[in-house]
Structure formats: C-alpha cells, structure tokens
CSV table of C-alpha atoms and ligand atoms in Angstrom, one decimal:
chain,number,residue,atom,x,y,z
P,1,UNK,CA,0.0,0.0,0.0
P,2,UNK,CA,1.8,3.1,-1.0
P,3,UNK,CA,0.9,6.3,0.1
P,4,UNK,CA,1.4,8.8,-2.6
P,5,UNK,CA,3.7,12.1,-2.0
P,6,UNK,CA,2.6,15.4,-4.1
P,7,UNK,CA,5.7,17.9,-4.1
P,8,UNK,CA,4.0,21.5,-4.6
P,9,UNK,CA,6.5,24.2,-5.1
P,10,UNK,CA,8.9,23.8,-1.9
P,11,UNK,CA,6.4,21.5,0.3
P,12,UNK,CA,5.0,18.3,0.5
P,13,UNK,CA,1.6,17.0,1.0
P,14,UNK,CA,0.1,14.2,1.4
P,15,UNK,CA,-3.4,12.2,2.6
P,16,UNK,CA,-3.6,8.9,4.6
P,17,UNK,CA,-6.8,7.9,3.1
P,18,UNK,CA,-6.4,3.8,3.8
P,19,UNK,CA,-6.8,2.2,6.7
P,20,UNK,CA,-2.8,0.9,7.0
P,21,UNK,CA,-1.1,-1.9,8.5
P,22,UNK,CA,1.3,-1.5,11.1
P,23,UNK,CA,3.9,-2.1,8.1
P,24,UNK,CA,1.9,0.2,5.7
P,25,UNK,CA,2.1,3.2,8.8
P,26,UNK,CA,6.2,2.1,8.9
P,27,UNK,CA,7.1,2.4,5.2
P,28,UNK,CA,4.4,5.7,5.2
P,29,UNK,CA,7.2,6.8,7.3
P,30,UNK,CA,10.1,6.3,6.0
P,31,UNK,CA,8.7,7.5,2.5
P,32,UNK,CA,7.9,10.6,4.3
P,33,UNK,CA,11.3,11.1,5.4
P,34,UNK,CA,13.0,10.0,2.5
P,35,UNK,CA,11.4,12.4,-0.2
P,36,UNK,CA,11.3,15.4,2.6
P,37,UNK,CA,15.5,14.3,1.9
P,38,UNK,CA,15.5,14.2,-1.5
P,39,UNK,CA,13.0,17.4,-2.4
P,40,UNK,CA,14.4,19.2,0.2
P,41,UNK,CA,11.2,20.5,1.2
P,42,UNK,CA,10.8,23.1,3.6
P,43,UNK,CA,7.8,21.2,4.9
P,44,UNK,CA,5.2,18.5,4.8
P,45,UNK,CA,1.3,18.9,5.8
P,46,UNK,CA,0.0,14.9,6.5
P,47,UNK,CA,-3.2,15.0,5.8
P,48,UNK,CA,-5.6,12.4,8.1
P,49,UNK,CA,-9.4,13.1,7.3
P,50,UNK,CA,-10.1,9.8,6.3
P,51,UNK,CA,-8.3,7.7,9.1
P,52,UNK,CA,-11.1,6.3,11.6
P,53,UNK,CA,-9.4,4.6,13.8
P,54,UNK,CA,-5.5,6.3,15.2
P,55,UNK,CA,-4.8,3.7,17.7
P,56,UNK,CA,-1.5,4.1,20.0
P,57,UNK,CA,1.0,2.5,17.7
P,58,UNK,CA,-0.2,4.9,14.9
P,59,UNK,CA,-0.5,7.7,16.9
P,60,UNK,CA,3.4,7.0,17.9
P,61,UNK,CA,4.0,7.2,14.3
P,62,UNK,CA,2.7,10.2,13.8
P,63,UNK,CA,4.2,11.7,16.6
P,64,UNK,CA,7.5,10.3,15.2
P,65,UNK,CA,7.1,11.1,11.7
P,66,UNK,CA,6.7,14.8,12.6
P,67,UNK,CA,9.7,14.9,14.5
P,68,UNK,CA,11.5,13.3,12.3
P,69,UNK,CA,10.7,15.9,9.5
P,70,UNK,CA,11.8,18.6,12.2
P,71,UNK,CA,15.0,17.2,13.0
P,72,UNK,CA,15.7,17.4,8.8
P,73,UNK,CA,15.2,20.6,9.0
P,74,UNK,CA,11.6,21.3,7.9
P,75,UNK,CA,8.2,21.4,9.1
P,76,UNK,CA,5.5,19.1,9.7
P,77,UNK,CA,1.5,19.9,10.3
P,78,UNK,CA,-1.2,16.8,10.5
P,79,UNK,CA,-4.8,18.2,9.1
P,80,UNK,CA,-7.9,16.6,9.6
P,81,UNK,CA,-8.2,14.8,12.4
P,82,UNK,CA,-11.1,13.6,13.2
P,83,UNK,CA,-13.4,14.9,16.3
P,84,UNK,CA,-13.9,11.1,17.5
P,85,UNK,CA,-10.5,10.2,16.9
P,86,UNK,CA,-9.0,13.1,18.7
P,87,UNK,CA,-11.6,12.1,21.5
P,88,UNK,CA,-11.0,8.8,21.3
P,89,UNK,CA,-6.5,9.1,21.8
P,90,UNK,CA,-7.4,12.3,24.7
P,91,UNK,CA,-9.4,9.1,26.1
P,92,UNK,CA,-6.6,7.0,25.9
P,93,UNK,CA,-4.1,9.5,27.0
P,94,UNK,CA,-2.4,9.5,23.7
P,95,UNK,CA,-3.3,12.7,22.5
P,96,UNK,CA,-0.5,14.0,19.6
P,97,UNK,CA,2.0,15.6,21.7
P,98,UNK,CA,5.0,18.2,20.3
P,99,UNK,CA,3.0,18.0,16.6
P,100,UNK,CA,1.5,20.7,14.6
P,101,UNK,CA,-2.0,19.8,14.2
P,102,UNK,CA,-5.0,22.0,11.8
P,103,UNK,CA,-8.6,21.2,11.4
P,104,UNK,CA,-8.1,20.6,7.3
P,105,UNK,CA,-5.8,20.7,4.4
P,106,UNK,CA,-6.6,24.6,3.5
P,107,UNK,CA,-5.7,25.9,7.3
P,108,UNK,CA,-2.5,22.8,7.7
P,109,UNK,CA,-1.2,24.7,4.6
P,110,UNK,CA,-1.6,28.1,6.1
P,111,UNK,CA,-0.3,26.7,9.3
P,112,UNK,CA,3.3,25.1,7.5
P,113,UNK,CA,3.6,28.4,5.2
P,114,UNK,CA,3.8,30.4,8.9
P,115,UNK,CA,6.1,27.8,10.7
P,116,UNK,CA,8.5,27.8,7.4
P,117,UNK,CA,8.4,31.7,7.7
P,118,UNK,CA,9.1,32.1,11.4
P,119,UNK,CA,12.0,29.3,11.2
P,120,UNK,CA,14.3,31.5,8.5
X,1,UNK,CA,-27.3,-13.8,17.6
X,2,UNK,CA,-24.8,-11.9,15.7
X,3,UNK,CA,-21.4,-13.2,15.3
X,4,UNK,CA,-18.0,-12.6,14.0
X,5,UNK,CA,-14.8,-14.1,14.2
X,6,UNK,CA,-11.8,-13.3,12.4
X,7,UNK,CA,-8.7,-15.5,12.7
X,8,UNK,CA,-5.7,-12.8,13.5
X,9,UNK,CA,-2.4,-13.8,12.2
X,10,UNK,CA,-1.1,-11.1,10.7
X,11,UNK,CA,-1.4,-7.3,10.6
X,12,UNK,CA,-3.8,-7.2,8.1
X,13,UNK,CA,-6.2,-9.1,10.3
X,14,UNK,CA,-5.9,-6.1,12.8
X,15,UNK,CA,-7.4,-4.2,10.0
X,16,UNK,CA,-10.0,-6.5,9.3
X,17,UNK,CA,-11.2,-7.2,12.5
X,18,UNK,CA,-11.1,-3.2,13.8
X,19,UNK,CA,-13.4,-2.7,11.0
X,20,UNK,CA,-15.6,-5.5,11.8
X,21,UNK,CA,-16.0,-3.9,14.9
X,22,UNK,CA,-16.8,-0.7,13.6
X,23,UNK,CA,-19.6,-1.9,11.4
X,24,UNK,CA,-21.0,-4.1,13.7
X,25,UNK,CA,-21.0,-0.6,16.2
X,26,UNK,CA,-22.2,0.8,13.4
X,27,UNK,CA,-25.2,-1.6,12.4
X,28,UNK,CA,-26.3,-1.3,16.2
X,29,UNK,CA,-27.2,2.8,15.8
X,30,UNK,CA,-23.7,3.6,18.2
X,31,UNK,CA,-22.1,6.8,17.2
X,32,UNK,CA,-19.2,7.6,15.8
X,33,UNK,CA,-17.0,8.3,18.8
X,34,UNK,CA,-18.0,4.7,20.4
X,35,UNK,CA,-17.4,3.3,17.0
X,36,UNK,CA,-13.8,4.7,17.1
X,37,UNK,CA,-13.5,3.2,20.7
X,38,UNK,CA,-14.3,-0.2,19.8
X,39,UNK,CA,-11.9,0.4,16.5
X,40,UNK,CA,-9.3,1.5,18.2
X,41,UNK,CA,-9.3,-0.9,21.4
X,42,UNK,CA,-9.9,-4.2,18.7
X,43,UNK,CA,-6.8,-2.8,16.8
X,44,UNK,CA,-4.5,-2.8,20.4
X,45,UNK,CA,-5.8,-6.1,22.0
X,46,UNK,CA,-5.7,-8.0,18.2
X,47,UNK,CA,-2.1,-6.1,17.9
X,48,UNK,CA,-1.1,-7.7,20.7
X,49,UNK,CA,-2.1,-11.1,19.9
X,50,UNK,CA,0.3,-10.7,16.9
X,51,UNK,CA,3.3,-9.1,19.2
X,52,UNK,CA,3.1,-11.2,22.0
X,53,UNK,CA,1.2,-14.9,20.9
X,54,UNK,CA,2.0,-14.8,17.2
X,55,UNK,CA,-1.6,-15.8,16.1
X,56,UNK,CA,-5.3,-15.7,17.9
X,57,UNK,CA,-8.9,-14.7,17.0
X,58,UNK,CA,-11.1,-12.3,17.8
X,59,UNK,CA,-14.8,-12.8,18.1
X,60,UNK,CA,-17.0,-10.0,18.1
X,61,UNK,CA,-21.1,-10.8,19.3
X,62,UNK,CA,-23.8,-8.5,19.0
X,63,UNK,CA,-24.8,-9.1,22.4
X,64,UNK,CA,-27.6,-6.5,23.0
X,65,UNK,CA,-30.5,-7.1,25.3
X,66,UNK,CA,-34.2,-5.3,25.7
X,67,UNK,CA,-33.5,-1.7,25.8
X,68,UNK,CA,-29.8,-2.0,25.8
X,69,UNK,CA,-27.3,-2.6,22.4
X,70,UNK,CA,-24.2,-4.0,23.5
X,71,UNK,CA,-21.0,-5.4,21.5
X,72,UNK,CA,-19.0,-8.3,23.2
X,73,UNK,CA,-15.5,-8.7,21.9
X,74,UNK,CA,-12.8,-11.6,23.0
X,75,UNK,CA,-9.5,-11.5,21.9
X,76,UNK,CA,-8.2,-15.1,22.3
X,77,UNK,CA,-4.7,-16.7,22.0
X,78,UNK,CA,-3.2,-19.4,23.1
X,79,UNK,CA,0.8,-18.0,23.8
X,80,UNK,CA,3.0,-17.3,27.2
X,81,UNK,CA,0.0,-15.8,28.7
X,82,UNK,CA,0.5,-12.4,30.6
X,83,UNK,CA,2.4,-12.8,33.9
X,84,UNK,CA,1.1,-10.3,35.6
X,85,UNK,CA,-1.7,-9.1,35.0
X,86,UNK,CA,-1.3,-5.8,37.3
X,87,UNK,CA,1.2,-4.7,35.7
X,88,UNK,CA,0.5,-5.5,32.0
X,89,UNK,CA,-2.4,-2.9,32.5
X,90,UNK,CA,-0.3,0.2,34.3
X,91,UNK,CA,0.3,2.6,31.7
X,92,UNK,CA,4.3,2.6,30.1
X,93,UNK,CA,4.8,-1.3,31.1
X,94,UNK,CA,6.0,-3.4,28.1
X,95,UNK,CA,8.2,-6.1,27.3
X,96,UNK,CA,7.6,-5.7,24.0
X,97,UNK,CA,9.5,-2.2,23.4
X,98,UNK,CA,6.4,-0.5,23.0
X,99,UNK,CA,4.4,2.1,24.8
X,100,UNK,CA,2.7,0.4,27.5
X,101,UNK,CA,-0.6,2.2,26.3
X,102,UNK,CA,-2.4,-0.4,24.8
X,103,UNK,CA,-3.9,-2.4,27.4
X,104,UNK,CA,-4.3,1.1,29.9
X,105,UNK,CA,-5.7,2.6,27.2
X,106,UNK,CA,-8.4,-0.3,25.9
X,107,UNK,CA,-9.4,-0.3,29.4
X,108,UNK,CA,-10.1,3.2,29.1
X,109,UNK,CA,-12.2,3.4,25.9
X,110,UNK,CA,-14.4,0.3,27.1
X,111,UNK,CA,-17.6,-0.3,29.2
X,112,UNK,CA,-16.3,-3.9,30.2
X,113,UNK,CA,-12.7,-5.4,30.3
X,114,UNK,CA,-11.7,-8.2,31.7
X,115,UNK,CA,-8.6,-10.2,30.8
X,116,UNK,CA,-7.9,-14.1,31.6
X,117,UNK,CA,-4.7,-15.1,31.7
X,118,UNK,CA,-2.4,-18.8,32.5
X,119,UNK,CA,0.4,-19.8,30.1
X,120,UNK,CA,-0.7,-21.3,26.9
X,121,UNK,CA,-3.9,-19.2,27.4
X,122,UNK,CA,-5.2,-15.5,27.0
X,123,UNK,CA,-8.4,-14.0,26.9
X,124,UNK,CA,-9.2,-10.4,27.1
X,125,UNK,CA,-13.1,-9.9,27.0
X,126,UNK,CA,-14.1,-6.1,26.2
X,127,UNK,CA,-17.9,-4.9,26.0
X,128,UNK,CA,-19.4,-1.4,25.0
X,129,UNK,CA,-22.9,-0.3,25.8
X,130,UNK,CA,-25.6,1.7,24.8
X,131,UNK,CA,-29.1,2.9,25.8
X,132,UNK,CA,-31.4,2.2,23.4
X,133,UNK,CA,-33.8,5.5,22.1
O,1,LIG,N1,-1.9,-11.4,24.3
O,1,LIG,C1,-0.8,-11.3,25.1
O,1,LIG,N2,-0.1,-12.3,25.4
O,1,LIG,C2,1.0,-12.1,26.3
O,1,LIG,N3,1.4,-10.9,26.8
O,1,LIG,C3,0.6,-9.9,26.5
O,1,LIG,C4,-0.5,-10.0,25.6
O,1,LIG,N4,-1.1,-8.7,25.5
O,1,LIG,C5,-0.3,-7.9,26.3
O,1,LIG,N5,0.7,-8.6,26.9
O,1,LIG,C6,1.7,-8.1,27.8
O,1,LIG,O1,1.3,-6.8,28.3
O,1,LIG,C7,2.2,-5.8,28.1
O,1,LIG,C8,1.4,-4.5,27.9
O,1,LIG,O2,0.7,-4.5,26.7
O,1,LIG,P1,0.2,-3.1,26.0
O,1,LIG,O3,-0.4,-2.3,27.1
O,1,LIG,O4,-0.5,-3.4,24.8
O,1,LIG,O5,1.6,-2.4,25.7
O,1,LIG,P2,2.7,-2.7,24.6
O,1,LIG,O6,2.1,-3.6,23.5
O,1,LIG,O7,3.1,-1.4,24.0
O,1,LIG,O8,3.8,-3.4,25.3
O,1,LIG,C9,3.0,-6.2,26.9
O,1,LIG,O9,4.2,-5.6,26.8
O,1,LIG,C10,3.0,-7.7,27.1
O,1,LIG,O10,4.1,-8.0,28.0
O,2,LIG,MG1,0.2,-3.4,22.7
C-alpha cells in the first residue's frame, strides 16, 4: 500500500486515506522522510481526514514522523483529524503531543507556510 | 445472535477485525465516537495477539439485550500468557519495546474489560454499551 507524496512548489503533502497496517504506517514513514530528503522540502502537511481509527501505535507514528521531518530541518503539520478520533487518543491519554495539528488541508497549509516563515 | 470471528495472524487481520467492529457498532445505531472506541481498542488487543502470541482470534457478538445494544469482543490466543496481570495494564509497562498504552488505554475506551490469563492461554473480553432511544 503506498501512500502517494505530491511535491507542490517547496512543500510536501500528502493524505492517509487507507486504513494501513502497522507495516503500511512504517514504510508511510520512512517515505515521508526520505522524499522530505531528496526534495528538500521546507515542509510537509500529512493530511488524516479519512483515518477512523489512530490507535497508540499509529498515533506513535505520527508523533514520530513529525519529528523526524523537524530534526531534517523542515516542518510538519497533521490536518484533519477527526473529532472522535481526537476524543478517542485524549481518552486513551495518547493525544499528539509536540506536533503541529490544523482542522483541514486549506488551514495545515496556512499553518506550515507560517512555521517555514518564522523558522528562516 | 450476531457473530464474527476473524482468525488474527497477521497485521492485516488487525485491520479487518477493527473494521468488523466498527460496522458491527455501526449496524447497532452507536455513534461515531464509540465506534472509534471499539476500532481502536480491537486494533491494540488484536495487535497484541500478533506481538506477543503470534496468532489468535477475535470474536465479536452483537450481544444487545431489551432496551440495551451492546457489543461483546474476546481476543483469544493461546501464547506465554500475561504474567502479571497488574502490571500488564499500568500505563508505560512493556516487554515488547512499545508504549505500555495499549492495554491502559483499551481499558479506558471500554464499558467492560476483563482479561484471563495462564500460560498457553489469554483471553481479554471487552464490551461497549448503549441505551437504546
Ligand atoms: N496477548 C498477550 N499475550 C502475552 N502478553 C501480552 C498480551 N497482551 C499484552 N501482553 C503483555 O502486556 C504488556 C502491555 O501491553 P500493552 O499495554 O498493549 O503495551 P505494549 O504492547 O506497548 O507493550 C505487553 O508488553 C506484554 O508483556
Ligand atoms: Mg500493545
């Protein structure tokens, strides 16, 4: 299951709109990483609108994934969580912690354009 | 009586059965947040059958009553077992290098939980609830 990887200008973007296997979420991340490497990107918004279900291994990739980006040197926002998802990790007391969230694609772009412009 | 069981031997049978859950939640008229519950615990405790026992299955039962709907689910394998039970279910313990969460957390999301536990044998039995309109 590959998760395709739009380059727009300097950024990346790109929807999680399968439900993936732990494997699928492992190799989302290191595909992630790897073109945020080879574009150079200045940032990535991870778009999660159609994920139901963000259980604690997933939500630990997430949280990974978006520090990983950081620690290259760019940006990362998650859009589009859902409200019973969100409910369901604060439940679990697994809430996204240290990651750049916004309620859809339109405002995570917004979001990484201001966090690319305040780090230079 | 409603039933479904789906053998879990890999990680695509997490998938399966966490959406078997959801559509079985959402057949019964429970909302979306509960239906994200169920999902999400089904995708730890099936998770762990995988981590920890290699294979399992996972029977989900529509097991509403007059007035009531109510989803049964047991997670069954038949590895090592869980030593302690106590401490499998605080939050951050894992022998598997993971988070710890998944058991605290299931707990958490669930009406009912109750896990069984001897070597060669482990049962975790989860239920959600609902008041019927
Ligand atoms: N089905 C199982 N069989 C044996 N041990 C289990 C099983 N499920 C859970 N455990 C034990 O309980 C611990 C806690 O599980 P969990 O809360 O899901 O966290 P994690 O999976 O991150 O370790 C596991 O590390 C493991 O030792
Ligand atoms: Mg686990």
């Amino acid at each position: 299951m590959k998760i395709a990887i739009l380059k727009l200008r300097d950024i990346l973007l790109t929807s999680i709109h399968v439900d993936l296997t732990d494997e699928d979420a492992l190799e989302f991340q290191a595909d992630v990483l790897e073109m945020v490497k080879k574009t150079e990107a200045k940032g990535i918004v991870i778009d999660i609108t159609a994920m139901n279900v963000v259980d604690s291994f997933m939500a630990r990739i997430l949280n990974e994934t978006a520090s990983m980006v950081k620690t290259l040197g760019a940006e990362a926002v998650i859009c589009g969580m859902r409200p019973e998802v969100a409910l369901t990790l604060v439940e679990m007391g697994r809430e996204l912690t240290g990651v750049e969230t916004a309620v859809n694609l339109e405002q995570g772009v917004d979001k990484l354009r201001e966090l690319i412009k305040r780090r230079q | 009586m409603n039933e479904k069981a789906v053998k879990i031997e890999d990680s695509r049978d997490v998938v399966r059965a966490r959406h078997e859950g959801r559509e079985m939640a959402r057949k019964l008229g429970f909302g979306p947040a509960d239906q994200a519950r169920l999902a999400t615990a089904i995708s730890e405790l099936t998770r762990n059958v995988i981590q920890y026992a290699g294979k399992g299955v996972c029977v989900i039962t529509d097991a509403s009553e007059m007035g009531i709907a109510k989803i049964r689910v047991r997670v069954e394998d038949h590895g090592p077992g869980i030593a302690d039970i106590d401490q499998a279910i605080e939050p951050g313990f894992s022998t598997g290098n993971g988070l710890g969460a998944g058991l605290p957390g299931t707990r958490r999301l669930v009406h009912e939980f109750r896990i069984d536990s001897k070597p060669g044998h482990t049962v975790v039995s989860i239920a959600i609830v609902r008041r019927r309109a």
